[in-house]
PDB file of C-alpha atoms in Angstrom:
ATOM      1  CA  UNK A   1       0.051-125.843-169.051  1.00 52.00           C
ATOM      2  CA  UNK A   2      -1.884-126.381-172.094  1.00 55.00           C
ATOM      3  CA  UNK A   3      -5.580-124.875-172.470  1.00 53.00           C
ATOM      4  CA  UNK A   4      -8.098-125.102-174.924  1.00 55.00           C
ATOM      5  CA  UNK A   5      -8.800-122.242-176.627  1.00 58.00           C
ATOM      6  CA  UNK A   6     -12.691-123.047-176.144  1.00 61.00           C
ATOM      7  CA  UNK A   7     -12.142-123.112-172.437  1.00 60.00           C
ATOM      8  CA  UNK A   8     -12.124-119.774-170.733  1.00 61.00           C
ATOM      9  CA  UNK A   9      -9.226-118.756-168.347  1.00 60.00           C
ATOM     10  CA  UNK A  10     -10.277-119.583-164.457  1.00 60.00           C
ATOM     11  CA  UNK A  11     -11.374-116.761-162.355  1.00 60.00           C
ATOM     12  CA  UNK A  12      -8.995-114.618-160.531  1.00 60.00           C
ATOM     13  CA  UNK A  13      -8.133-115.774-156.584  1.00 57.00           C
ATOM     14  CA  UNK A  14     -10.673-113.500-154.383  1.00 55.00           C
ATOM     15  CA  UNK A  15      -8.450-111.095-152.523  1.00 54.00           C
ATOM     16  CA  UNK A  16      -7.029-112.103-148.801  1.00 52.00           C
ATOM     17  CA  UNK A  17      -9.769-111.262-145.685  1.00 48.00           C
ATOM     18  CA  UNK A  18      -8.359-108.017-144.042  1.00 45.00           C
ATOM     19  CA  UNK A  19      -6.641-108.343-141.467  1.00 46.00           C
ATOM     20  CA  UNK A  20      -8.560-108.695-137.817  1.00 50.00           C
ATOM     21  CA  UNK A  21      -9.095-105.709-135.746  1.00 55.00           C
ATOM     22  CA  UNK A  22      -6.787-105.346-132.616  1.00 76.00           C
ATOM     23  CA  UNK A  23      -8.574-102.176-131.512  1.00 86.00           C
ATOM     24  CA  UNK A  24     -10.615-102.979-128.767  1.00 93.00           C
ATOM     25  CA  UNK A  25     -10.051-104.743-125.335  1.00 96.00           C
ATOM     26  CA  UNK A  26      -9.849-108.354-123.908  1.00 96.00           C
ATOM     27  CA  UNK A  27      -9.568-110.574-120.790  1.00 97.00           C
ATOM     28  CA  UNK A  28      -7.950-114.546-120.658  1.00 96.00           C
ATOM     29  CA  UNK A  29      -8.225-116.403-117.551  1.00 97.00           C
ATOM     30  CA  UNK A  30      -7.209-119.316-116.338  1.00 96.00           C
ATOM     31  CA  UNK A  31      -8.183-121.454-113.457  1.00 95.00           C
ATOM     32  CA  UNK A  32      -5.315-123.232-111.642  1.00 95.00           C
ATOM     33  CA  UNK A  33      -5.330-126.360-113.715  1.00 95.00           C
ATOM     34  CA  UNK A  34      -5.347-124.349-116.969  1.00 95.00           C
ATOM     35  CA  UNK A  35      -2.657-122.091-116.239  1.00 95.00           C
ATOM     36  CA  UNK A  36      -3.130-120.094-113.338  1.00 96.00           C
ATOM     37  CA  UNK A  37      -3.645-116.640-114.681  1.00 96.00           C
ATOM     38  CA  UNK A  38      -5.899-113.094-115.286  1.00 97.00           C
ATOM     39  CA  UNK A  39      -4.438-111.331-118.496  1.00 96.00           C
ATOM     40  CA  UNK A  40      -5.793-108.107-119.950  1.00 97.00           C
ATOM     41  CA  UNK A  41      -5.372-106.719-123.187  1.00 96.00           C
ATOM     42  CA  UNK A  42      -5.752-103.380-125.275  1.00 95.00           C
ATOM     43  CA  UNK A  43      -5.481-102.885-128.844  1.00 93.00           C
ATOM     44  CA  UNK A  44      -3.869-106.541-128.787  1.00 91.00           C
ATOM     45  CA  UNK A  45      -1.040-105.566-125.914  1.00 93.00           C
ATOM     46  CA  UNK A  46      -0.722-107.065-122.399  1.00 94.00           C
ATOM     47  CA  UNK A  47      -1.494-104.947-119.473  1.00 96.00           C
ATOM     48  CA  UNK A  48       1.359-104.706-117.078  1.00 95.00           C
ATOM     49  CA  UNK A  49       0.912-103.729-113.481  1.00 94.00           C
ATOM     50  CA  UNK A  50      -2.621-104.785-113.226  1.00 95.00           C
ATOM     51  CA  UNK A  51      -4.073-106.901-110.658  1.00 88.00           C
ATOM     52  CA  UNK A  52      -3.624-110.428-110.698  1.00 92.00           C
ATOM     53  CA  UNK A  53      -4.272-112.277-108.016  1.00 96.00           C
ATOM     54  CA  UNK A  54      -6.146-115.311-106.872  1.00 97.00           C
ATOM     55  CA  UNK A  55      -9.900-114.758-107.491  1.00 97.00           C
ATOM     56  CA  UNK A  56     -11.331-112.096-109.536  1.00 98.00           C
ATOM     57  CA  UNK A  57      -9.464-109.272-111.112  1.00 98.00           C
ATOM     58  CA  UNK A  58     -11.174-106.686-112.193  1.00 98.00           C
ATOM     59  CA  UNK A  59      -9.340-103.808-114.309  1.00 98.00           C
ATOM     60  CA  UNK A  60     -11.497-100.260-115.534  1.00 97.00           C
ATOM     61  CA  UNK A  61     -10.440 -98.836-119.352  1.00 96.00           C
ATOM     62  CA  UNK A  62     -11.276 -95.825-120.372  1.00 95.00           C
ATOM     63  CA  UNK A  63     -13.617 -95.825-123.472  1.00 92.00           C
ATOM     64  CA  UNK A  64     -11.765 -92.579-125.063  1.00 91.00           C
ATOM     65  CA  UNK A  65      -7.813 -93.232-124.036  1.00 94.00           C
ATOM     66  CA  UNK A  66      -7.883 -96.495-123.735  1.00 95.00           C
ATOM     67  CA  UNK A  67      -5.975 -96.324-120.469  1.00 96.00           C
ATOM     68  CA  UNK A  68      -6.080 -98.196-117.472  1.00 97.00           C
ATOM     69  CA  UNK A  69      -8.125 -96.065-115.392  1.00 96.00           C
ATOM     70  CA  UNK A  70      -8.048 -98.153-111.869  1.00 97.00           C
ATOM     71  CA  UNK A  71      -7.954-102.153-111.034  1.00 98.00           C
ATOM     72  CA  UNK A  72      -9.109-104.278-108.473  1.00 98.00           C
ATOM     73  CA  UNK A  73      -8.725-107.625-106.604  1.00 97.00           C
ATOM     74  CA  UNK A  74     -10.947-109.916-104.630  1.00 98.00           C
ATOM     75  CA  UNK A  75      -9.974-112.961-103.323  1.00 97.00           C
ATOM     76  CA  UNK A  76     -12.933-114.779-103.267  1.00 97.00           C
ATOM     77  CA  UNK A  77     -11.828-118.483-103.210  1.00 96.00           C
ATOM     78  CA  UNK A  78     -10.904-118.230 -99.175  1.00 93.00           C
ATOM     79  CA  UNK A  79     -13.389-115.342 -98.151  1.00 93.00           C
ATOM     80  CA  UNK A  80     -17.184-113.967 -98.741  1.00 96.00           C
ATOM     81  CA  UNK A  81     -16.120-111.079 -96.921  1.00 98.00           C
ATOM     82  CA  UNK A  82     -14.258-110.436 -99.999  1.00 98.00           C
ATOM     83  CA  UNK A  83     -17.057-110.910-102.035  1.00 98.00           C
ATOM     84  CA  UNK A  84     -19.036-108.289-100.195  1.00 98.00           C
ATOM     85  CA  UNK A  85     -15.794-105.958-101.348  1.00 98.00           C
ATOM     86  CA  UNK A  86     -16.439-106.855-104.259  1.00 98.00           C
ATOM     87  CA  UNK A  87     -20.101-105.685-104.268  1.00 98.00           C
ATOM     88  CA  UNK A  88     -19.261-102.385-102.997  1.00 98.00           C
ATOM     89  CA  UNK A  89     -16.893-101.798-105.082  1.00 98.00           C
ATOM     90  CA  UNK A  90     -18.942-102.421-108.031  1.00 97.00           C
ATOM     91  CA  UNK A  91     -21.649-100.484-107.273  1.00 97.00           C
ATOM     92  CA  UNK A  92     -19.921 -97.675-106.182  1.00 97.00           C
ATOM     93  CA  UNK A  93     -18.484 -97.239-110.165  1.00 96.00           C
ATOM     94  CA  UNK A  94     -19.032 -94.454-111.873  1.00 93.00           C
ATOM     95  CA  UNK A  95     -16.848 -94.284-114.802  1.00 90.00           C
ATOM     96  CA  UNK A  96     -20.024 -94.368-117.390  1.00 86.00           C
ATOM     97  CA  UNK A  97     -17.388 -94.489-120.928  1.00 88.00           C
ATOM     98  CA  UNK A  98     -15.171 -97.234-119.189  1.00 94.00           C
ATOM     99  CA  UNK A  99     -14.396-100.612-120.410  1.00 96.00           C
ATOM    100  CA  UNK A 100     -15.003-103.564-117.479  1.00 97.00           C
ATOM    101  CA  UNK A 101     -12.603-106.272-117.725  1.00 98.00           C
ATOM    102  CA  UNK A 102     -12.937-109.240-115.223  1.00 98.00           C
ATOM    103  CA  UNK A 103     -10.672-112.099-114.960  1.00 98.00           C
ATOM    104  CA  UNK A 104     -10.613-114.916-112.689  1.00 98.00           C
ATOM    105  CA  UNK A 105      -7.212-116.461-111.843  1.00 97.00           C
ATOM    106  CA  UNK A 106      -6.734-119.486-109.671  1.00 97.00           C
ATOM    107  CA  UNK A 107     -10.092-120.508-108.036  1.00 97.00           C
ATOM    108  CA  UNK A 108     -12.710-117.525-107.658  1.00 97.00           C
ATOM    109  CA  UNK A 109     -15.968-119.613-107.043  1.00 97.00           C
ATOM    110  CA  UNK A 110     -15.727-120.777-103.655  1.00 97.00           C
ATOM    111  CA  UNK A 111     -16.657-117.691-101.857  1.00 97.00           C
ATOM    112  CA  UNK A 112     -18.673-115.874-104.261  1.00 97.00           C
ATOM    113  CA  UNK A 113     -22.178-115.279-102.740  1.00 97.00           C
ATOM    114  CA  UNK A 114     -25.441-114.845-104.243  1.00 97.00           C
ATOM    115  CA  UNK A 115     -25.012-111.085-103.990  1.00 98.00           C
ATOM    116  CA  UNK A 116     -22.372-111.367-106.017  1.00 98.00           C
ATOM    117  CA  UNK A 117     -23.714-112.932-108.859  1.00 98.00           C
ATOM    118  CA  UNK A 118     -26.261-110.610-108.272  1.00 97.00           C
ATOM    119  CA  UNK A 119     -23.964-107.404-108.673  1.00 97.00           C
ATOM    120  CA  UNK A 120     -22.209-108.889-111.431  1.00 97.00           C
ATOM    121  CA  UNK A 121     -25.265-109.272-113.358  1.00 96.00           C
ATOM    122  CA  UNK A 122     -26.841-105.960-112.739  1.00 96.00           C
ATOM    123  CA  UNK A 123     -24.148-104.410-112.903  1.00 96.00           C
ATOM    124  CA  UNK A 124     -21.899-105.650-115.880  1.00 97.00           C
ATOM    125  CA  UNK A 125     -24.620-108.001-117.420  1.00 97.00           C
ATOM    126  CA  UNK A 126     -22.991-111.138-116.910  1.00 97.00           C
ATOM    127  CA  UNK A 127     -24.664-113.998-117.092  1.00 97.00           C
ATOM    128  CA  UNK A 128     -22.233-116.119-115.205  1.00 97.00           C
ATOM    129  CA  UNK A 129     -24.061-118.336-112.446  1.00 96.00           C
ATOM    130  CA  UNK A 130     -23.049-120.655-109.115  1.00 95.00           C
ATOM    131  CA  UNK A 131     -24.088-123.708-111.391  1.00 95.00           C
ATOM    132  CA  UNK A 132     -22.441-122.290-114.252  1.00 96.00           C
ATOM    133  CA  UNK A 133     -19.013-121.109-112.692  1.00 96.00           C
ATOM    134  CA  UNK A 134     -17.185-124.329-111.416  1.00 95.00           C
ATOM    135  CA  UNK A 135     -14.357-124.914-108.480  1.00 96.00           C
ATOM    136  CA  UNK A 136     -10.944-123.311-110.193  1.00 96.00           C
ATOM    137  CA  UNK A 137     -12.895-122.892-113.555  1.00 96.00           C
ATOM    138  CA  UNK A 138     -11.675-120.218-116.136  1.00 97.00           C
ATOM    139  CA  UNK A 139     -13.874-117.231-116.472  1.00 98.00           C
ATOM    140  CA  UNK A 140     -13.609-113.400-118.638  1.00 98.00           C
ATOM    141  CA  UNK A 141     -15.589-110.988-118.911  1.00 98.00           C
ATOM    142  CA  UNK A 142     -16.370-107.741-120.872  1.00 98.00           C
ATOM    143  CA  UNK A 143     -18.711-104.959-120.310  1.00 97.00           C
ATOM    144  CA  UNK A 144     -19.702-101.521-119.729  1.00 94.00           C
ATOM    145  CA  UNK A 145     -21.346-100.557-116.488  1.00 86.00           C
ATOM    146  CA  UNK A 146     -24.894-100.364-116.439  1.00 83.00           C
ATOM    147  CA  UNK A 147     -25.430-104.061-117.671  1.00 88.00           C
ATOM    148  CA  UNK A 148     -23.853-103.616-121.060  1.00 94.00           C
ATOM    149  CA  UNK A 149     -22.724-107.179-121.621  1.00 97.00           C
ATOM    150  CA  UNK A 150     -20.013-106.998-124.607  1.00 97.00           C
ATOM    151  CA  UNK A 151     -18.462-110.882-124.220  1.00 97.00           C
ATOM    152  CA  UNK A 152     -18.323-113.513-121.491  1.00 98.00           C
ATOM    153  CA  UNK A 153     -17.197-116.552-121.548  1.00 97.00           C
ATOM    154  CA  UNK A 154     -17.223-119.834-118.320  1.00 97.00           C
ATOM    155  CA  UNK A 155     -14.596-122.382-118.723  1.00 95.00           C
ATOM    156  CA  UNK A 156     -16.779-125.855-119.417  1.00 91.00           C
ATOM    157  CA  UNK A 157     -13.758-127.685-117.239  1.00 93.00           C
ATOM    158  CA  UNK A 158     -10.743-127.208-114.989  1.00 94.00           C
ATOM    159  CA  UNK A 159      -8.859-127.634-118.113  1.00 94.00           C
ATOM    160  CA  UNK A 160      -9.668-124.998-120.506  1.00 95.00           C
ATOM    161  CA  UNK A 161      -9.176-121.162-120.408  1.00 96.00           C
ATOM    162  CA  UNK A 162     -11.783-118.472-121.177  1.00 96.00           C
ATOM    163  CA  UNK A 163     -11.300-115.392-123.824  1.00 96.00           C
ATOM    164  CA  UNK A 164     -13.583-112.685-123.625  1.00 96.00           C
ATOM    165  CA  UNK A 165     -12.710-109.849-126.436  1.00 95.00           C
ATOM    166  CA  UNK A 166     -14.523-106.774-127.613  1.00 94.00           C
ATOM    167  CA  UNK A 167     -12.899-105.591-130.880  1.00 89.00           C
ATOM    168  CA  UNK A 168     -13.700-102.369-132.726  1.00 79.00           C
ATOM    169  CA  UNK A 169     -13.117-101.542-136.829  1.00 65.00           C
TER     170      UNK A 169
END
C-alpha cells in the first residue's frame, strides 16, 4: 500500500466489546408449537432435575450460592385447582435473597385464574395478563419475591419462545 506522506496513518481498530456476563440466572420457554419446553439457567448452565412439566414451572435460586434451593409445578392448562396450588405456594415463600424463575412449557393459560395473575403480580411483579398470555404461548419470568420484577417476557404467537435473563458483572 502506498500512502502519502501528507496523509496521516488511520486510527487504530477500537478494542473488541468484553465479553457478556454469564453470571446471573435465566428462564426459556416454549409453548407446544415452539418447542415444548421450561429451561433454567445459572451462570449460563442448564438446570438438570428441575421441574418441567406442562404448565408453569417454577424453580427458587439462592441469591448467595446460586443453588437450586426448591422447584415447583402446576399444571394449569387442565385444572384451576392447580392454579389455586399455585397461589399458595407462592405466597407461602419466604426465601427473601432467592432468585424466582418461572417457565411455562406446553400450554399454561387455560386454567390460570384471576387470582393467579393476581399472585404473580404481587408477588413476583409480573406483568403478564389473561389478554396478554395466549393459548400454548411462550412465557419466562425473573424476579425476586416481594414484586421485584428483574425480566419477563410473553410470547407474541404460538410460534416464538420467550427468554427472560438477569445477568450480573
Amino acid at each position: 500500500d502506498w500512502m502519502h506522506a501528507a496523509c496521516p496513518a488511520p486510527p487504530p481498530s477500537p478494542p473488541p466489546p468484553p465479553p457478556a456476563s454469564q453470571c446471573g440466572v435465566g428462564v426459556q420457554s416454549a409453548g407446544k408449537l415452539a418447542g415444548n419446553y421450561a429451561r433454567f439457567y445459572v451462570h449460563g448452565a442448564q438446570l438438570t432435575g428441575v421441574s418441567n412439566g406442562r404448565g408453569l414451572n417454577i424453580v427458587l435460586v439462592s441469591g448467595t450460592t446460586f443453588e437450586v434451593v426448591e422447584h415447583a409445578w402446576f399444571d394449569t392448562f387442565t385444572s384451576s385447582d392447580e392454579a389455586d396450588a399455585m397461589v399458595s405456594y407462592l405466597e407461602a415463600l419466604s426465601c427473601p435473597s432467592c432468585y424466582v424463575l418461572v417457565g411455562a412449557k406446553d400450554e399454561a393459560s387455560s386454567s390460570l385464574t384471576s387470582a393467579a395473575y393476581s399472585a404473580l403480580a404481587s408477588v413476583l411483579g409480573a406483568t403478564v395478563t389473561a389478554d396478554t398470555l395466549c393459548y400454548r404461548c411462550s412465557y419466562a419470568l425473573v424476579s425476586r419475591l416481594g414484586g421485584e420484577l428483574l425480566a419477563e417476557e410473553v410470547g407474541a404467537d404460538t410460534s416464538e419462545v420467550a427468554s427472560a435473563d438477569w445477568m450480573h458483572a
